[in-house]
Each structure stands twice: as C-alpha cells, then as structure tokens.
PDB file of C-alpha atoms in Angstrom:
ATOM      1  CA  MET T 867       5.392 -12.610 -20.187  1.00 44.00           C
ATOM      2  CA  SER T 868       2.748 -10.239 -19.988  1.00 49.00           C
ATOM      3  CA  ASP T 869       2.263  -6.680 -19.024  1.00 58.00           C
ATOM      4  CA  GLU T 870       2.128  -7.595 -15.272  1.00 68.00           C
ATOM      5  CA  ASP T 871       5.598  -7.884 -13.782  1.00 82.00           C
ATOM      6  CA  LEU T 872       4.051 -10.788 -11.707  1.00 93.00           C
ATOM      7  CA  GLN T 873       2.875 -14.235 -12.201  1.00 93.00           C
ATOM      8  CA  LEU T 874      -0.152 -15.323 -11.477  1.00 94.00           C
ATOM      9  CA  ALA T 875       0.783 -19.253  -9.734  1.00 94.00           C
ATOM     10  CA  PRO T 876       2.372 -17.209  -6.586  1.00 95.00           C
ATOM     11  CA  MET T 877      -0.315 -15.615  -5.915  1.00 97.00           C
ATOM     12  CA  HIS T 878      -2.563 -18.728  -5.558  1.00 96.00           C
ATOM     13  CA  ARG T 879      -0.049 -20.021  -3.177  1.00 95.00           C
ATOM     14  CA  ILE T 880       0.154 -17.013  -1.247  1.00 96.00           C
ATOM     15  CA  ILE T 881      -3.996 -16.923  -1.032  1.00 96.00           C
ATOM     16  CA  LYS T 882      -3.957 -20.688   0.559  1.00 95.00           C
ATOM     17  CA  LYS T 883      -0.881 -19.917   2.827  1.00 93.00           C
ATOM     18  CA  ALA T 884      -3.325 -17.308   4.325  1.00 94.00           C
ATOM     19  CA  GLY T 885      -5.885 -20.030   5.035  1.00 95.00           C
ATOM     20  CA  ALA T 886      -7.920 -20.139   2.343  1.00 96.00           C
ATOM     21  CA  GLU T 887      -9.705 -23.454   1.058  1.00 95.00           C
ATOM     22  CA  ARG T 888     -10.634 -22.289  -2.511  1.00 97.00           C
ATOM     23  CA  VAL T 889      -9.287 -19.555  -4.554  1.00 97.00           C
ATOM     24  CA  SER T 890     -10.996 -17.720  -7.696  1.00 98.00           C
ATOM     25  CA  GLU T 891      -8.772 -16.827 -10.802  1.00 97.00           C
ATOM     26  CA  GLU T 892     -10.255 -13.354 -10.836  1.00 98.00           C
ATOM     27  CA  ALA T 893      -9.054 -13.228  -7.149  1.00 98.00           C
ATOM     28  CA  ALA T 894      -5.655 -14.175  -8.079  1.00 98.00           C
ATOM     29  CA  ASP T 895      -5.686 -11.877 -10.631  1.00 97.00           C
ATOM     30  CA  GLU T 896      -6.442  -9.226  -8.360  1.00 97.00           C
ATOM     31  CA  LEU T 897      -3.873  -9.751  -5.700  1.00 98.00           C
ATOM     32  CA  ARG T 898      -1.509  -9.910  -8.879  1.00 97.00           C
ATOM     33  CA  LYS T 899      -2.382  -6.356  -9.710  1.00 96.00           C
ATOM     34  CA  ALA T 900      -2.638  -5.025  -6.468  1.00 96.00           C
ATOM     35  CA  LEU T 901       0.645  -6.339  -5.705  1.00 97.00           C
ATOM     36  CA  ASP T 902       2.280  -5.056  -8.878  1.00 95.00           C
ATOM     37  CA  ALA T 903       1.050  -1.599  -8.146  1.00 94.00           C
ATOM     38  CA  ILE T 904       2.300  -1.271  -4.233  1.00 95.00           C
ATOM     39  CA  GLY T 905       5.533  -2.862  -5.859  1.00 96.00           C
ATOM     40  CA  VAL T 906       5.827   0.115  -8.006  1.00 95.00           C
ATOM     41  CA  ARG T 907       4.325   2.814  -4.810  1.00 95.00           C
ATOM     42  CA  ILE T 908       7.505   1.001  -2.604  1.00 97.00           C
ATOM     43  CA  ALA T 909       9.752   1.861  -5.504  1.00 97.00           C
ATOM     44  CA  LYS T 910       8.759   5.484  -6.175  1.00 97.00           C
ATOM     45  CA  GLU T 911       8.989   6.397  -2.470  1.00 97.00           C
ATOM     46  CA  ALA T 912      12.601   4.398  -1.991  1.00 97.00           C
ATOM     47  CA  LEU T 913      13.605   6.289  -5.276  1.00 97.00           C
ATOM     48  CA  ASP T 914      13.038   9.478  -3.430  1.00 97.00           C
ATOM     49  CA  PHE T 915      15.822   8.437  -0.739  1.00 97.00           C
ATOM     50  CA  THR T 916      18.001   6.700  -3.122  1.00 97.00           C
ATOM     51  CA  ARG T 917      18.212  10.127  -4.699  1.00 97.00           C
ATOM     52  CA  HIS T 918      18.479  12.051  -1.625  1.00 97.00           C
ATOM     53  CA  ALA T 919      21.345   9.830  -0.260  1.00 96.00           C
ATOM     54  CA  HIS T 920      23.080  10.970  -3.946  1.00 97.00           C
ATOM     55  CA  ARG T 921      23.415   7.258  -4.888  1.00 97.00           C
ATOM     56  CA  LYS T 922      22.085   5.805  -8.321  1.00 96.00           C
ATOM     57  CA  THR T 923      21.681   2.513  -6.852  1.00 97.00           C
ATOM     58  CA  VAL T 924      18.532   1.459  -5.070  1.00 98.00           C
ATOM     59  CA  LYS T 925      19.696  -0.079  -2.061  1.00 98.00           C
ATOM     60  CA  ALA T 926      17.613  -2.443   0.591  1.00 98.00           C
ATOM     61  CA  GLU T 927      17.677   0.239   2.889  1.00 97.00           C
ATOM     62  CA  ASP T 928      15.554   2.640   0.845  1.00 98.00           C
ATOM     63  CA  ILE T 929      13.216  -0.350   0.407  1.00 98.00           C
ATOM     64  CA  VAL T 930      12.888  -0.551   4.126  1.00 97.00           C
ATOM     65  CA  ILE T 931      11.794   2.961   4.769  1.00 96.00           C
ATOM     66  CA  ALA T 932       9.809   3.179   1.874  1.00 96.00           C
ATOM     67  CA  LEU T 933       7.703   0.716   3.265  1.00 94.00           C
ATOM     68  CA  LYS T 934       6.543   2.554   6.241  1.00 91.00           C
ATOM     69  CA  LYS T 935       5.268   5.194   3.720  1.00 90.00           C
ATOM     70  CA  VAL T 936       3.304   2.750   2.222  1.00 88.00           C
ATOM     71  CA  LEU T 937       1.763   0.460   4.599  1.00 84.00           C
ATOM     72  CA  ARG T 938      -0.567   1.373   7.776  1.00 80.00           C
ATOM     73  CA  ASP T 939       0.392   0.243  10.985  1.00 73.00           C
TER      74      ASP T 939
ATOM     75  CA  MET A 615      11.359 -22.673  -6.214  1.00 44.00           C
ATOM     76  CA  SER A 616      12.459 -21.140  -2.580  1.00 49.00           C
ATOM     77  CA  ASP A 617      10.397 -20.677   0.749  1.00 58.00           C
ATOM     78  CA  GLU A 618       9.565 -17.302  -0.976  1.00 68.00           C
ATOM     79  CA  ASP A 619       6.572 -17.223  -3.629  1.00 82.00           C
ATOM     80  CA  LEU A 620       7.603 -14.354  -5.483  1.00 93.00           C
ATOM     81  CA  GLN A 621      10.594 -14.292  -7.671  1.00 93.00           C
ATOM     82  CA  LEU A 622      13.522 -11.817  -7.754  1.00 94.00           C
ATOM     83  CA  ALA A 623      13.282 -10.737 -11.745  1.00 94.00           C
ATOM     84  CA  PRO A 624      10.382  -8.813 -11.611  1.00 95.00           C
ATOM     85  CA  MET A 625      11.091  -7.145  -8.459  1.00 97.00           C
ATOM     86  CA  HIS A 626      14.212  -5.578 -10.617  1.00 96.00           C
ATOM     87  CA  ARG A 627      11.452  -4.626 -13.327  1.00 95.00           C
ATOM     88  CA  ILE A 628       9.136  -3.538 -10.865  1.00 96.00           C
ATOM     89  CA  ILE A 629      11.924  -1.085  -9.699  1.00 96.00           C
ATOM     90  CA  LYS A 630      13.223   0.011 -12.813  1.00 95.00           C
ATOM     91  CA  LYS A 631       9.797   0.673 -13.791  1.00 93.00           C
ATOM     92  CA  ALA A 632       9.530   3.485 -11.037  1.00 94.00           C
ATOM     93  CA  GLY A 633      12.443   4.798 -12.543  1.00 95.00           C
ATOM     94  CA  ALA A 634      15.476   3.797 -11.121  1.00 96.00           C
ATOM     95  CA  GLU A 635      18.795   3.824 -12.664  1.00 95.00           C
ATOM     96  CA  ARG A 636      20.463   0.570 -10.829  1.00 97.00           C
ATOM     97  CA  VAL A 637      19.092  -1.523  -8.267  1.00 97.00           C
ATOM     98  CA  SER A 638      20.849  -3.826  -5.767  1.00 98.00           C
ATOM     99  CA  GLU A 639      20.428  -7.233  -5.537  1.00 97.00           C
ATOM    100  CA  GLU A 640      19.831  -6.868  -1.638  1.00 98.00           C
ATOM    101  CA  ALA A 641      17.194  -4.001  -2.615  1.00 98.00           C
ATOM    102  CA  ALA A 642      15.304  -6.509  -5.076  1.00 98.00           C
ATOM    103  CA  ASP A 643      15.371  -9.372  -2.291  1.00 97.00           C
ATOM    104  CA  GLU A 644      14.074  -6.966  -0.089  1.00 97.00           C
ATOM    105  CA  LEU A 645      10.969  -5.915  -1.776  1.00 98.00           C
ATOM    106  CA  ARG A 646      10.241  -9.687  -2.763  1.00 97.00           C
ATOM    107  CA  LYS A 647       9.969 -10.231   1.016  1.00 96.00           C
ATOM    108  CA  ALA A 648       7.863  -6.931   1.636  1.00 96.00           C
ATOM    109  CA  LEU A 649       5.507  -8.095  -1.172  1.00 97.00           C
ATOM    110  CA  ASP A 650       5.186 -11.421  -0.025  1.00 95.00           C
ATOM    111  CA  ALA A 651       4.194 -10.525   3.443  1.00 94.00           C
ATOM    112  CA  ILE A 652       1.849  -7.802   2.433  1.00 95.00           C
ATOM    113  CA  GLY A 653       0.391 -10.267  -0.154  1.00 96.00           C
ATOM    114  CA  VAL A 654      -0.195 -12.652   3.007  1.00 95.00           C
ATOM    115  CA  ARG A 655      -1.515  -9.624   4.843  1.00 95.00           C
ATOM    116  CA  ILE A 656      -4.277  -8.649   2.300  1.00 97.00           C
ATOM    117  CA  ALA A 657      -5.091 -12.361   1.789  1.00 97.00           C
ATOM    118  CA  LYS A 658      -5.655 -12.801   5.499  1.00 97.00           C
ATOM    119  CA  GLU A 659      -8.239  -9.727   5.449  1.00 97.00           C
ATOM    120  CA  ALA A 660      -9.892 -10.758   2.044  1.00 97.00           C
ATOM    121  CA  LEU A 661     -10.198 -14.362   3.758  1.00 97.00           C
ATOM    122  CA  ASP A 662     -12.370 -12.552   6.532  1.00 97.00           C
ATOM    123  CA  PHE A 663     -15.138 -11.204   4.156  1.00 97.00           C
ATOM    124  CA  THR A 664     -14.828 -14.512   2.330  1.00 97.00           C
ATOM    125  CA  ARG A 665     -15.841 -16.191   5.644  1.00 97.00           C
ATOM    126  CA  HIS A 666     -18.599 -13.750   6.890  1.00 96.00           C
ATOM    127  CA  ALA A 667     -20.154 -13.936   3.414  1.00 96.00           C
ATOM    128  CA  HIS A 668     -20.321 -17.635   4.164  1.00 97.00           C
ATOM    129  CA  ARG A 669     -17.954 -18.597   1.075  1.00 97.00           C
ATOM    130  CA  LYS A 670     -15.633 -20.830   1.186  1.00 96.00           C
ATOM    131  CA  THR A 671     -13.609 -19.515  -2.344  1.00 97.00           C
ATOM    132  CA  VAL A 672     -11.933 -16.171  -1.879  1.00 98.00           C
ATOM    133  CA  LYS A 673     -13.303 -13.875  -4.868  1.00 98.00           C
ATOM    134  CA  ALA A 674     -11.898 -10.673  -6.467  1.00 98.00           C
ATOM    135  CA  GLU A 675     -14.474  -8.293  -4.051  1.00 97.00           C
ATOM    136  CA  ASP A 676     -12.453 -10.020  -0.875  1.00 98.00           C
ATOM    137  CA  ILE A 677      -9.325  -8.597  -2.024  1.00 98.00           C
ATOM    138  CA  VAL A 678     -10.367  -5.416  -3.426  1.00 97.00           C
ATOM    139  CA  ILE A 679     -11.869  -4.526   0.167  1.00 96.00           C
ATOM    140  CA  ALA A 680      -9.073  -6.194   1.896  1.00 96.00           C
ATOM    141  CA  LEU A 681      -6.740  -3.671   0.123  1.00 94.00           C
ATOM    142  CA  LYS A 682      -8.340  -0.434   1.764  1.00 91.00           C
ATOM    143  CA  LYS A 683      -7.690  -2.148   5.198  1.00 90.00           C
ATOM    144  CA  VAL A 684      -3.572  -2.669   4.719  1.00 88.00           C
ATOM    145  CA  LEU A 685      -2.819   0.419   2.564  1.00 84.00           C
ATOM    146  CA  ARG A 686      -2.448   4.159   3.269  1.00 80.00           C
ATOM    147  CA  ASP A 687      -4.656   6.372   1.466  1.00 73.00           C
TER     148      ASP A 687
END
C-alpha cells in the first residue's frame, strides 16, 4: 500500500453513491487525499479528549466529540 | 465488502498516525462511518459544481471547491 492510507476504489463508489454519472481518476484521488487529511485531523482532536480523560486508548466517544470540531454544521 | 465503503484497517493506521497509543475497534469503526458520511457530503457538494459547469464527469476541481463548504476553517 502506498503512503495514502485510503484506497481509490471506495472513493469512486462514494462519489457514485452521491449521484455522479462519471468520476475522473483525479477527482477520486483528490477525495482520497482529503478524507485522509480529515481523518488525521479528527483523530488528533479525538486524542486530545483521550488524554484529557487520562486514557491511552482512543474510544468511539472521542471520535464523536472530535467530529463536531472539524465539521461545519 | 460490507455496506460501508471504507475499510477498518486504514482507520487504525490513521488514528495511530495522529499519535494514539491504542485504538479501540469501536473508535476505528466510528471514524470509518464518519469519513464515509463526510465523503458522500463532499461528493454531493462537488456534484453541484459539476452540474453547474454542464459536465457529467466529476473533476478534481469540483472536489476541491466542495471541501471548503464542508470543513471548518
């Protein structure tokens, strides 16, 4: 696997799922890079909550609260 | 593959990459669901731009502009 954590095929499926007729390879790759970066951003916010709770294990609740900091309403 | 487009292993890698020592299965699954939903949201915004440009193919530039609508600064 490359340096990117996410794969390309799921990106095509996600964009098609949104209603697209056709998807360029570059668009799929752009979404992959974006979701990878967003994932790291969410994970870093989540880790703040993990540490604040004096835990070493990131839990689902940390991810849920981190989401609110990253996404627009 | 399940109904979820993204796989679980990359979620563990992404959260570890953010600096986590340990990651619960539930946290990885929560991030997977979140990134899947965010991906669809970005793709739907992108599709608006695709259609506005009278194209049938989603291009990278549509994804880039859609990102700004979905993420907080």
